[in-house]
Coordinates of C-alpha atoms and ligand atoms in Angstrom, one line a residue:
X8 CA -21.6 -14.6 5.7
X9 CA -18.9 -13.4 8.1
X10 CA -18.2 -14.6 11.7
X11 CA -20.7 -13.5 14.3
X12 CA -18.5 -14.0 17.3
X13 CA -14.7 -14.1 18.0
X14 CA -15.2 -17.5 19.6
X15 CA -16.1 -19.0 16.2
X16 CA -12.7 -17.8 14.8
X17 CA -10.7 -18.7 17.9
X18 CA -12.0 -22.1 18.1
X19 CA -11.7 -22.9 14.3
X20 CA -8.2 -21.5 14.4
X21 CA -7.1 -23.7 17.2
X22 CA -9.0 -26.8 16.0
X23 CA -7.7 -26.7 12.4
X24 CA -4.3 -25.2 13.0
X25 CA -4.5 -21.6 11.9
X26 CA -3.5 -19.8 15.1
X27 CA -2.6 -21.0 18.6
X28 CA -2.1 -19.1 21.9
X29 CA 1.6 -18.5 22.4
X30 CA 3.6 -20.5 25.0
X31 CA 0.5 -22.5 25.9
X32 CA 2.2 -25.3 27.8
X33 CA 3.7 -22.8 30.2
X34 CA 0.5 -21.1 30.9
X35 CA 0.8 -18.7 27.9
X36 CA 2.3 -15.3 27.4
X37 CA -0.4 -12.6 27.1
X38 CA -0.5 -10.8 23.8
X39 CA 1.3 -13.4 21.8
X40 CA 0.0 -15.9 19.3
X41 CA 1.6 -18.5 17.1
X42 CA 0.6 -19.2 13.5
X43 CA 0.1 -22.9 12.8
X44 CA 0.4 -24.9 9.5
X45 CA -2.6 -23.2 7.9
X46 CA -2.2 -19.8 9.5
X47 CA 1.4 -19.4 8.2
X48 CA 0.2 -20.1 4.6
X49 CA -2.7 -17.7 5.0
X50 CA -0.5 -14.9 6.4
X51 CA 2.1 -15.4 3.8
X52 CA -0.5 -15.3 1.0
X53 CA -1.9 -12.0 2.4
X54 CA 1.6 -10.5 2.6
X55 CA 2.5 -11.7 -0.9
X56 CA -0.7 -10.2 -2.3
X57 CA 0.3 -6.9 -0.6
X58 CA 3.8 -7.0 -1.9
X59 CA 2.7 -7.9 -5.5
X60 CA 0.2 -5.1 -5.6
X61 CA 2.4 -2.4 -4.0
X62 CA 5.9 -3.3 -5.1
X63 CA 5.9 -5.5 -8.2
X64 CA 2.9 -4.1 -10.0
X65 CA 3.7 -0.4 -9.4
X66 CA 6.3 1.6 -11.2
X67 CA 6.9 4.0 -8.4
X68 CA 7.9 1.7 -5.5
X69 CA 10.9 -0.1 -4.0
X70 CA 11.0 -2.6 -1.2
X71 CA 13.4 -2.9 1.8
X72 CA 13.8 -5.1 4.8
X73 CA 15.4 -3.2 7.7
X74 CA 16.6 -4.4 11.1
X75 CA 14.3 -4.7 14.0
X76 CA 17.0 -3.3 16.3
X77 CA 18.0 0.2 15.4
X78 CA 20.2 2.8 17.0
X79 CA 18.3 4.2 20.0
X80 CA 18.7 7.8 18.7
X81 CA 16.2 6.7 16.0
X82 CA 13.5 6.6 18.7
X83 CA 14.6 9.9 20.3
X84 CA 14.3 11.8 17.0
X85 CA 11.2 10.0 15.8
X86 CA 9.4 11.2 18.9
X87 CA 8.7 7.7 20.2
X88 CA 10.7 8.1 23.4
X89 CA 8.7 11.1 24.4
X90 CA 5.3 10.6 22.9
X91 CA 4.7 6.9 22.3
X92 CA 2.9 6.6 25.6
X93 CA -0.6 5.7 26.6
X94 CA -2.2 7.1 29.8
X95 CA -2.7 4.2 32.1
X96 CA -4.5 3.6 35.4
X97 CA -4.2 0.9 38.1
X98 CA -7.2 -0.5 39.8
X99 CA -6.8 -0.1 43.5
X100 CA -9.0 -3.1 44.2
X101 CA -7.6 -5.9 42.0
X102 CA -4.3 -4.2 41.0
X103 CA -5.0 -4.7 37.2
X104 CA -3.6 -2.1 34.9
X105 CA -5.7 -0.6 32.1
X106 CA -5.5 2.0 29.3
X107 CA -7.4 5.0 30.7
X108 CA -9.1 5.8 27.3
X109 CA -10.4 2.2 26.9
X110 CA -12.4 1.9 30.2
X111 CA -15.3 4.1 31.2
X112 CA -13.9 5.0 34.7
X113 CA -14.5 1.4 36.0
X114 CA -12.2 -1.6 36.2
X115 CA -13.4 -4.1 33.6
X116 CA -12.1 -7.0 35.8
X117 CA -13.6 -6.3 39.2
X118 CA -15.9 -3.3 38.5
X119 CA -14.3 -1.0 41.0
X120 CA -14.2 2.7 40.3
X121 CA -11.2 3.2 42.6
X122 CA -8.6 3.9 40.1
X123 CA -5.2 5.7 40.2
X124 CA -4.7 8.9 38.3
X125 CA -3.7 8.2 34.7
X126 CA 0.1 8.0 34.2
X127 CA 2.1 7.8 31.0
X128 CA 3.4 4.3 30.1
X129 CA 5.9 3.9 27.2
X130 CA 4.9 1.1 24.9
X131 CA 8.4 0.3 23.6
X132 CA 10.2 -2.9 24.7
X133 CA 13.6 -1.9 26.0
X134 CA 16.5 -4.4 25.4
X135 CA 20.1 -4.5 26.2
X136 CA 22.5 -4.5 23.2
X137 CA 25.9 -6.2 23.7
X138 CA 27.3 -8.2 26.6
X139 CA 28.0 -5.4 29.0
X140 CA 25.1 -4.2 31.1
X141 CA 26.2 -0.5 30.7
X142 CA 23.2 1.8 31.2
X143 CA 23.9 3.4 27.8
X144 CA 24.0 0.2 25.7
X145 CA 20.3 -0.4 25.2
X146 CA 17.9 0.0 22.4
X147 CA 14.2 -0.8 21.7
X148 CA 12.5 -3.4 19.7
X149 CA 10.9 -1.3 16.9
X150 CA 7.3 -0.3 17.6
X151 CA 6.7 0.3 13.9
X152 CA 8.6 -0.5 10.7
X153 CA 8.3 3.0 9.3
X154 CA 11.5 4.4 10.9
X155 CA 13.6 1.8 9.0
X156 CA 12.3 3.3 5.8
X157 CA 13.1 6.9 6.8
X158 CA 16.6 6.0 7.9
X159 CA 17.3 4.3 4.5
X160 CA 15.7 7.1 2.4
X161 CA 19.1 8.3 1.2
X162 CA 20.5 4.8 0.5
X163 CA 17.5 3.9 -1.6
X164 CA 17.5 7.3 -3.4
X165 CA 21.2 7.0 -4.2
X166 CA 21.2 3.4 -5.2
X167 CA 18.1 3.6 -7.5
X168 CA 18.1 7.1 -8.9
X169 CA 14.4 7.5 -8.2
X170 CA 12.5 10.7 -9.0
X171 CA 9.6 12.0 -6.9
X172 CA 7.0 10.8 -6.4
X173 CA 8.1 7.3 -5.3
X174 CA 7.6 5.1 -2.3
X175 CA 9.4 2.5 -0.2
X176 CA 7.5 -0.5 1.1
X177 CA 8.4 -2.8 4.0
X178 CA 6.8 -5.6 5.9
X179 CA 8.0 -7.0 9.2
X180 CA 7.6 -7.5 12.9
X181 CA 6.9 -4.7 15.3
X182 CA 6.6 -4.8 19.1
X183 CA 4.4 -2.8 21.5
X184 CA 4.1 -3.5 25.2
X185 CA 0.3 -3.0 25.0
X186 CA -1.2 -2.5 28.4
X187 CA -4.3 -4.6 27.7
X188 CA -3.8 -7.0 24.7
X189 CA -7.1 -8.5 23.7
X190 CA -9.5 -9.6 21.0
X191 CA -7.4 -12.5 19.8
X192 CA -4.8 -11.3 17.2
X193 CA -6.4 -7.8 17.0
X194 CA -4.2 -6.3 19.7
X195 CA -1.1 -8.2 20.5
X196 CA 2.4 -7.3 21.8
X197 CA 4.3 -8.8 18.8
X198 CA 2.8 -8.3 15.4
X199 CA 3.6 -7.6 11.8
X200 CA 3.0 -4.5 9.7
X201 CA 2.9 -3.7 6.0
X202 CA 3.9 -0.1 5.6
X203 CA 4.6 2.2 2.8
X204 CA 6.2 5.6 3.0
X205 CA 5.4 7.5 -0.2
X206 CA 7.5 10.5 -0.9
X207 CA 6.0 13.4 -2.8
X208 CA 6.7 17.1 -3.7
X209 CA 5.2 19.4 -1.1
X210 CA 2.0 20.7 -2.5
X211 CA 1.2 17.4 -4.1
X212 CA 0.6 15.7 -0.8
X213 CA -3.2 16.2 -0.4
X214 CA -4.0 14.7 -3.9
X215 CA -1.7 11.7 -3.2
X216 CA -3.2 11.2 0.2
X217 CA -6.6 10.9 -1.3
X218 CA -5.3 8.6 -4.1
X219 CA -3.7 6.3 -1.5
X220 CA -6.9 6.0 0.5
X221 CA -8.7 4.9 -2.6
X222 CA -6.0 2.5 -3.6
X223 CA -5.9 0.9 -0.2
X224 CA -9.6 0.5 0.0
X225 CA -9.6 -1.2 -3.4
X226 CA -6.8 -3.5 -2.3
X227 CA -8.7 -4.7 0.8
X228 CA -11.7 -5.3 -1.4
X229 CA -9.5 -7.3 -3.8
X230 CA -8.5 -9.7 -1.0
X231 CA -12.1 -10.4 -0.2
X232 CA -13.3 -7.8 2.4
X233 CA -16.8 -6.5 1.6
X234 CA -17.6 -2.8 1.1
X235 CA -20.2 -2.9 3.9
X236 CA -17.6 -4.0 6.4
X237 CA -14.9 -1.5 5.5
X238 CA -15.4 2.1 6.6
X239 CA -13.1 5.0 6.0
X240 CA -12.9 7.4 9.0
X241 CA -11.4 10.9 8.7
X242 CA -9.7 11.7 12.0
X243 CA -10.8 15.0 13.5
X244 CA -8.2 17.7 14.2
X245 CA -8.0 16.9 17.9
X246 CA -7.4 13.2 17.2
X247 CA -4.5 13.7 14.9
X248 CA -1.0 12.5 15.9
X249 CA 1.4 15.3 16.4
X250 CA 3.2 14.7 13.1
X251 CA 0.1 14.3 10.9
X252 CA -1.7 16.9 8.8
X253 CA -4.5 14.5 8.0
X254 CA -5.2 10.8 8.7
X255 CA -7.8 8.5 7.3
X256 CA -8.3 5.2 9.2
X257 CA -9.8 2.2 7.4
X258 CA -12.1 0.6 10.0
X259 CA -13.2 -3.0 9.6
X260 CA -16.3 -4.6 11.2
X261 CA -14.5 -7.2 13.3
X262 CA -16.6 -9.6 15.4
X263 CA -15.8 -7.4 18.4
X264 CA -16.8 -4.1 16.7
X265 CA -15.8 -1.5 14.1
X266 CA -12.0 -0.9 14.6
X267 CA -8.9 0.2 12.9
X268 CA -7.3 -2.1 10.3
X269 CA -5.1 0.4 8.6
X270 CA -4.2 4.1 9.0
X271 CA -3.3 6.3 6.0
X272 CA -1.5 9.5 7.2
X273 CA -0.2 12.6 5.6
X274 CA 3.0 13.0 7.7
X275 CA 4.2 16.1 6.0
X276 CA 8.0 16.6 6.1
X277 CA 8.1 15.7 9.8
X278 CA 10.0 12.4 9.6
X279 CA 12.7 13.3 7.1
X280 CA 13.1 16.7 8.7
X281 CA 13.4 15.2 12.2
X282 CA 16.1 12.8 11.2
X283 CA 18.2 15.5 9.3
X284 CA 21.2 17.5 10.2
X285 CA 21.3 21.3 9.6
X286 CA 17.5 21.5 9.9
X287 CA 17.5 25.3 9.9
X288 CA 18.6 25.3 6.2
X289 CA 15.8 23.0 5.0
X290 CA 12.8 25.3 5.1
X291 CA 10.8 22.6 7.0
X292 CA 7.0 23.0 7.3
X293 CA 6.7 20.7 10.3
X294 CA 7.9 21.6 13.8
X295 CA 10.7 19.2 14.7
X296 CA 13.0 18.8 17.7
X297 CA 16.6 20.0 17.0
X298 CA 18.8 17.1 15.8
X299 CA 22.4 17.2 17.0
X300 CA 23.4 13.6 15.9
X301 CA 22.3 13.0 12.4
X302 CA 25.1 13.0 9.7
X303 CA 22.8 13.5 6.7
X304 CA 20.3 15.9 5.2
X305 CA 17.4 13.7 4.1
X306 CA 16.6 15.8 1.1
X307 CA 15.9 15.3 -2.6
X308 CA 17.5 17.3 -5.4
X309 CA 14.9 18.6 -7.8
X310 CA 16.7 18.8 -11.1
X311 CA 14.1 21.1 -12.6
X312 CA 14.1 23.8 -10.0
X313 CA 17.7 23.0 -9.0
X314 CA 16.6 23.0 -5.4
X315 CA 17.0 20.6 -2.5
X316 CA 13.6 19.8 -1.0
X317 CA 12.4 17.7 1.9
X318 CA 9.6 15.5 0.5
X319 CA 6.3 15.2 2.2
X320 CA 5.3 11.6 3.1
X321 CA 2.0 9.7 2.8
X322 CA 2.0 6.6 5.0
X323 CA -0.4 3.8 4.4
X324 CA 0.2 1.6 7.5
X325 CA -1.6 -1.8 7.8
X326 CA -1.4 -4.6 10.4
X327 CA -0.8 -8.0 8.9
X328 CA -2.4 -9.8 11.9
X329 CA -5.5 -7.5 11.8
X330 CA -5.6 -8.2 8.1
X331 CA -5.5 -12.0 8.7
X332 CA -8.3 -11.6 11.3
X333 CA -10.4 -9.5 8.9
X334 CA -10.0 -11.9 6.0
X335 CA -10.7 -14.9 8.2
X336 CA -13.8 -13.2 9.7
X337 CA -15.2 -12.2 6.3
X338 CA -14.6 -15.6 4.9
X339 CA -16.3 -17.5 7.7
X340 CA -19.7 -19.0 7.2
X341 CA -21.8 -21.8 8.8
X342 CA -24.2 -23.1 6.2
X343 CA -27.0 -25.5 6.1
X344 CA -26.5 -27.9 3.2
X345 CA -30.0 -29.2 3.5
X346 CA -32.7 -28.7 6.1
X347 CA -32.4 -30.9 9.2
X348 CA -35.7 -32.5 10.2
X349 CA -37.1 -31.6 13.7
X350 CA -36.7 -35.2 15.0
X351 CA -32.9 -34.9 14.4
X352 CA -32.7 -31.4 16.0
X353 CA -34.6 -32.3 19.2
X354 CA -32.0 -34.6 20.8
X355 CA -29.2 -32.1 20.0
X356 CA -31.3 -29.3 21.6
X357 CA -31.8 -31.4 24.7
X358 CA -28.1 -32.4 25.0
X359 CA -27.1 -28.7 24.6
X360 CA -29.5 -27.7 27.3
X361 CA -28.0 -30.3 29.7
X362 CA -24.5 -29.3 28.7
X363 CA -25.2 -25.6 29.5
X364 CA -26.8 -26.5 32.9
X365 CA -23.8 -28.5 33.7
X366 CA -21.5 -25.6 32.8
X367 CA -23.4 -23.1 35.0
X368 CA -23.2 -25.5 37.9
X369 CA -19.5 -26.3 37.4
X370 CA -17.2 -25.0 40.1
X371 CA -13.9 -25.8 38.5
X372 CA -14.3 -23.4 35.5
X373 CA -12.8 -19.9 35.7
X374 CA -15.4 -17.1 35.6
X375 CA -14.1 -16.1 32.1
X376 CA -14.3 -19.6 30.7
X377 CA -17.8 -20.1 32.2
X378 CA -19.1 -16.8 30.9
X379 CA -17.7 -17.4 27.4
X380 CA -19.2 -20.9 27.2
X381 CA -22.6 -19.8 28.4
X382 CA -22.7 -16.7 26.1
X383 CA -21.8 -18.8 23.1
X384 CA -24.2 -21.7 24.1
X385 CA -27.1 -19.3 24.5
X386 CA -26.4 -17.6 21.2
X387 CA -26.6 -21.0 19.5
X388 CA -29.8 -22.0 21.4
X389 CA -31.3 -18.7 20.2
X390 CA -31.5 -20.1 16.6
X391 CA -30.5 -23.7 16.8
X392 CA -31.5 -24.7 13.3
X393 CA -29.3 -22.0 11.8
X394 CA -26.4 -22.2 14.3
X395 CA -26.1 -25.8 15.1
X396 CA -22.7 -26.1 13.4
X397 CA -21.3 -23.7 16.0
X398 CA -21.6 -26.4 18.6
X399 CA -18.4 -28.0 17.2
X400 CA -16.7 -24.7 18.1
X401 CA -18.4 -24.5 21.5
X402 CA -17.0 -27.9 22.4
X403 CA -13.4 -26.9 21.7
X404 CA -13.6 -23.7 23.8
X405 CA -11.5 -23.6 27.0
X406 CA -13.0 -25.7 29.7
X407 CA -15.6 -27.4 27.5
X408 CA -13.8 -30.8 27.5
X409 CA -13.9 -31.1 31.2
X410 CA -17.7 -31.0 31.4
X411 CA -18.9 -34.6 31.8
X412 CA -21.8 -34.3 29.4
X413 CA -19.6 -32.8 26.6
X414 CA -19.0 -36.3 25.1
X415 CA -22.8 -36.9 24.9
X416 CA -23.4 -33.6 23.2
X417 CA -20.6 -34.3 20.7
X418 CA -22.1 -37.7 20.0
X419 CA -25.5 -36.1 19.3
X420 CA -24.2 -33.2 17.2
X421 CA -21.5 -34.7 15.0
X422 CA -23.7 -36.9 12.8
X423 CA -26.2 -34.1 12.4
X424 CA -23.5 -31.6 11.4
X425 CA -22.0 -34.1 9.0
X426 CA -25.2 -34.7 7.3
X427 CA -26.8 -31.3 7.2
X428 CA -24.3 -28.5 7.8
X429 CA -20.9 -27.3 6.9
X430 CA -18.5 -24.6 8.2
X431 CA -16.8 -23.0 5.2
X432 CA -14.1 -20.4 4.7
X433 CA -14.9 -18.6 1.4
X434 CA -11.4 -17.2 0.9
X435 CA -10.4 -15.7 -2.4
X436 CA -8.5 -18.7 -4.0
X437 CA -5.2 -16.8 -4.0
X438 CA -5.4 -16.4 -0.2
X439 CA -6.5 -20.0 0.5
X440 CA -3.8 -21.8 2.5
X441 CA -4.3 -24.9 0.4
X442 CA -5.4 -24.5 -3.2
X443 CA -6.2 -28.1 -4.1
X444 CA -6.8 -31.3 -2.2
X445 CA -6.4 -34.5 -4.1
X446 CA -8.6 -37.3 -2.7
X447 CA -8.6 -41.0 -3.5
X448 CA -12.1 -42.5 -3.5
X449 CA -10.6 -45.6 -1.9
X450 CA -7.5 -45.3 0.1
X451 CA -6.5 -48.9 -0.2
X452 CA -6.9 -49.3 -3.9
X453 CA -3.4 -49.2 -5.4
X454 CA -4.5 -48.0 -8.9
X455 CA -6.5 -45.1 -7.5
X456 CA -3.8 -44.2 -4.9
X457 CA -1.1 -44.2 -7.6
X458 CA -3.0 -41.9 -9.9
X459 CA -4.0 -39.5 -7.1
X460 CA -0.5 -39.3 -5.7
X461 CA 0.8 -38.7 -9.2
X462 CA -1.7 -35.8 -9.7
X463 CA -0.7 -34.2 -6.4
X464 CA 3.0 -34.4 -7.3
X465 CA 2.5 -32.9 -10.8
X466 CA 0.3 -30.1 -9.6
X467 CA 2.6 -29.3 -6.7
X468 CA 5.7 -29.2 -9.0
X469 CA 3.9 -26.6 -11.2
X470 CA 5.1 -24.3 -8.4
X471 CA 2.0 -22.1 -8.4
X472 CA -0.2 -23.7 -5.7
X473 CA 0.0 -25.6 -2.5
X474 CA -1.5 -29.1 -3.1
X475 CA -2.2 -31.8 -0.5
X476 CA -3.1 -35.5 -0.6
X477 CA -5.8 -36.5 1.9
X478 CA -7.1 -40.0 2.5
X479 CA -8.1 -39.6 6.2
X480 CA -11.9 -40.2 5.7
X481 CA -14.8 -40.9 3.4
X482 CA -15.2 -38.5 0.5
X483 CA -18.1 -36.5 2.0
X484 CA -16.2 -36.0 5.2
X485 CA -13.1 -35.0 3.4
X486 CA -15.0 -32.4 1.4
X487 CA -16.3 -30.9 4.6
X488 CA -12.9 -30.8 6.2
X489 CA -11.5 -29.0 3.2
X490 CA -14.4 -26.5 3.2
X491 CA -13.7 -25.7 6.8
X492 CA -10.1 -24.6 5.9
X493 CA -11.1 -22.8 2.7
X494 CA -9.6 -25.1 0.1
X495 CA -11.3 -23.9 -3.2
X496 CA -10.9 -27.2 -5.1
X497 CA -11.0 -30.9 -4.4
X498 CA -9.9 -33.3 -7.0
X499 CA -11.3 -36.8 -6.6
X500 CA -9.8 -39.9 -8.3
X501 CA -12.3 -42.8 -8.6
X502 CA -12.9 -46.0 -10.6
X503 CA -14.1 -43.9 -13.6
X504 CA -10.6 -42.3 -13.7
X505 CA -9.1 -45.8 -14.2
X506 CA -11.5 -46.6 -16.9
X507 CA -13.3 -49.2 -14.7
X508 CA -16.6 -47.3 -14.6
X509 CA -19.7 -47.7 -16.7
X510 CA -18.8 -45.0 -19.1
X511 CA -15.5 -45.5 -20.9
X512 CA -15.2 -41.9 -21.9
X513 CA -14.5 -40.9 -18.3
X514 CA -11.1 -42.7 -18.3
X515 CA -8.3 -40.4 -17.4
X516 CA -10.7 -37.8 -16.0
X517 CA -11.3 -36.7 -12.4
X518 CA -14.0 -35.0 -10.4
X519 CA -13.3 -31.4 -9.6
X520 CA -15.5 -30.2 -6.7
X521 CA -15.9 -26.5 -6.1
X522 CA -16.0 -25.2 -2.5
X523 CA -18.5 -22.4 -2.8
X524 CA -21.1 -23.9 -5.1
X525 CA -20.4 -27.6 -4.1
X526 CA -20.8 -28.3 -7.8
X527 CA -18.8 -31.1 -9.4
X528 CA -17.4 -31.4 -12.9
X529 CA -15.5 -34.0 -14.8
X530 CA -12.1 -32.7 -16.1
X531 CA -9.4 -34.5 -18.1
X532 CA -6.2 -35.1 -16.1
X533 CA -4.3 -33.6 -19.0
X534 CA -6.2 -30.3 -18.7
X535 CA -6.3 -30.2 -14.9
X536 CA -3.4 -27.9 -14.3
X537 CA -4.5 -25.2 -16.8
X538 CA -8.1 -25.5 -15.6
X539 CA -7.2 -24.9 -11.9
X540 CA -4.7 -22.2 -12.7
X541 CA -7.3 -20.2 -14.6
X542 CA -9.9 -20.5 -11.8
X543 CA -7.3 -19.5 -9.2
X544 CA -7.3 -15.9 -10.4
Ligands
ATP622 P1 -4.5 1.4 17.9 O1 -5.1 2.8 18.0 O2 -5.5 0.4 17.5 O3 -3.6 1.1 19.0 P2 -2.5 2.6 16.3 O4 -3.3 3.8 15.7 O5 -1.6 2.9 17.4 O6 -3.6 1.5 16.6 P3 -0.7 2.6 14.2 O7 0.4 3.1 15.0 O8 -1.3 3.5 13.2 O9 -1.8 1.9 15.1 O10 -0.2 1.2 13.5 C1 -0.5 0.9 12.1 C2 -1.2 -0.4 12.1 O11 -0.5 -1.4 12.8 C3 -2.6 -0.4 12.7 O12 -3.6 0.0 11.8 C4 -2.8 -1.9 13.1 O13 -3.3 -2.6 11.9 C5 -1.4 -2.4 13.4 N1 -1.2 -2.5 14.8 C6 -0.9 -1.5 15.7 N2 -0.8 -1.9 16.9 C7 -1.1 -3.2 16.9 C8 -1.2 -4.2 17.9 N3 -0.9 -4.0 19.2 N4 -1.6 -5.5 17.5 C9 -1.8 -5.8 16.2 N5 -1.7 -4.8 15.2 C10 -1.4 -3.6 15.6

C-alpha cells in the first residue's frame, strides 16, 4: 500500500476532484492549490478529527480563531521580522532563485554552478492596511497561527479561569513566500496549520514535551498513517530555532522522501516573555528583545505559591495540507482484483511502448512534462502486470492528451483496468469524503430509483455522514469509481429489495458492499443506518 510516486496522487487528485492547481486558466500561480469537491471534505474531516481529539476530548484545552492580519509589532517582537529569513541564491545563468540549503551548489534548473552569494530573504508577505499608502500602514499575512494564540493568552486566561497546565488550539491559514514551492501541496505559499500552545509550569516542561510527542504520534496513527512511515526526529543542538530548548519533528515518508509533517517544540518562556511589558521583573529564562510597546505582562498567578510566573510553552505544530498529503499517500493503492491473462496484457504493453516513443519524439512538450511522462511510463513498464492501473494516471498527466497515440492506449487499457484492476483509497471511514454511495441497479426503474433516493435522503438527514446517489454507470463500474475516491460503503438497491427476486425474504433489504474486502452483505433497510454508523468508527 501507499503511493509510489507523487504523480499518482497529483493525477488522481485532479481527475477525481480532490486538488487542482491554483488559477490554472491564467497559467497558474506557483505555490497555490485549490481543494475540489472531494478535497474539501477530506481536509475538513482531518481538521475535525484534530479538533475533536485536541479540544473536545481533552479537559485541558480551549480553542480560538484569531485574525490573519495582526498588528505589525507582533512580528517584530515574535522575532519574525529579523529571523524569519532563508538564505537564498540566484543562478547567474538562468536567473532562477533557490534556497541555498536545498541545492547542492548547483542550479537544479540549468545545472550551472555560477550562483550568487547567499542573501537573506524574508518569507513574510507584506500587505498594505487601510486606504492610504503611508509607509507605516502595513502589516504581514501571518506566517504561522501561533502568534494569535500568544497575543490572546490573557484574554483566554481571564475569560475561562484556567489553571496550569492548559492549552490553546487553533487552526487556520498561514502564508509564506517560499522561494521554491514544490512537491504538490507539501510546500506551498498559502497553507493551513493546526497548532497548539500548551502552557505549563517551568520545570514541568520536559515531561510535557515528551508526553505531547507521544500523543501526536498516536493521533497520526489514529487517522491512518502507519508506524513504518512516521519517524520522530530529535533536532540536534545546532539545528534548533533560537527560541527552542528542544524540538522533535515528526517526519513522514512522503512519495518524495522522508520530510517534516509536524514539529513539536519546547519554546520555554520565550514567546510570552517577548510579548510582555516590564520584562526585567519577570525572571525570564529565555533571552528576549526589550519590548517597549506591549501593554500587558503575559503572566499567570499561581495561587499556591502566590507568585506570578511566565509559563513555559510546548508547541505541537502541524500542517493541514501536509496532513492531507500524508493521509492520501498512505491510503493509495493500486490492486489487481484478479490476474490478467498474458494475451490481454500484450496489446497494452505494445500501446504503452508506442506512446512512450511518441512522447520522446514530441517537440511540443516542455522538458518537465516530457521527463515526468517518460519517468512514470518507464516505472509502469518495469512491472506492467502490477502497475497497469497507473496508466490511467499517466494519461491524465500534463501533456499526455496531446500525444496522438494516447487515445489508442486509453482504448487498450480501460477495459483491462475495468476487468482486472482497481485504484482504491483505503481511508479510515471517518476521513473518507463520502461515507456511503447509494446505487440503483437500474437507473430507469422507477421502483428501484424511488427506494434508493429515499435511502439516500434518510441516511443524509441522520446528519452523521455524507451520502451520495450515483447512477452514472453499471454497478461494477460504480463500485470502482467509489473505491477510487475512498468511499467505504456502497448500498445497492435491486429487484430483491422490491420483493421481485426469487427469495421473498430479501424484500426490504439492500446489498452493502465493503470497499476494502469487496465483500457484500444483505442488510435490512430498517437496520441500515445503525449498521453503517457502527462500522464508521
Ligand atoms: P520546513 O522546514 O519544511 O520549511 P518549518 O520547520 O519551517 O518547515 P514550521 O515553521 O515548524 O515549519 O511549521 C509547522 C508546520 O507547518 C510544518 O511542520 C508543516 O507541516 C507546515 N508548513 C510549514 N511551511 C509550510 C509550507 N510552505 N507549505 C505547507 N505546509 C507548511
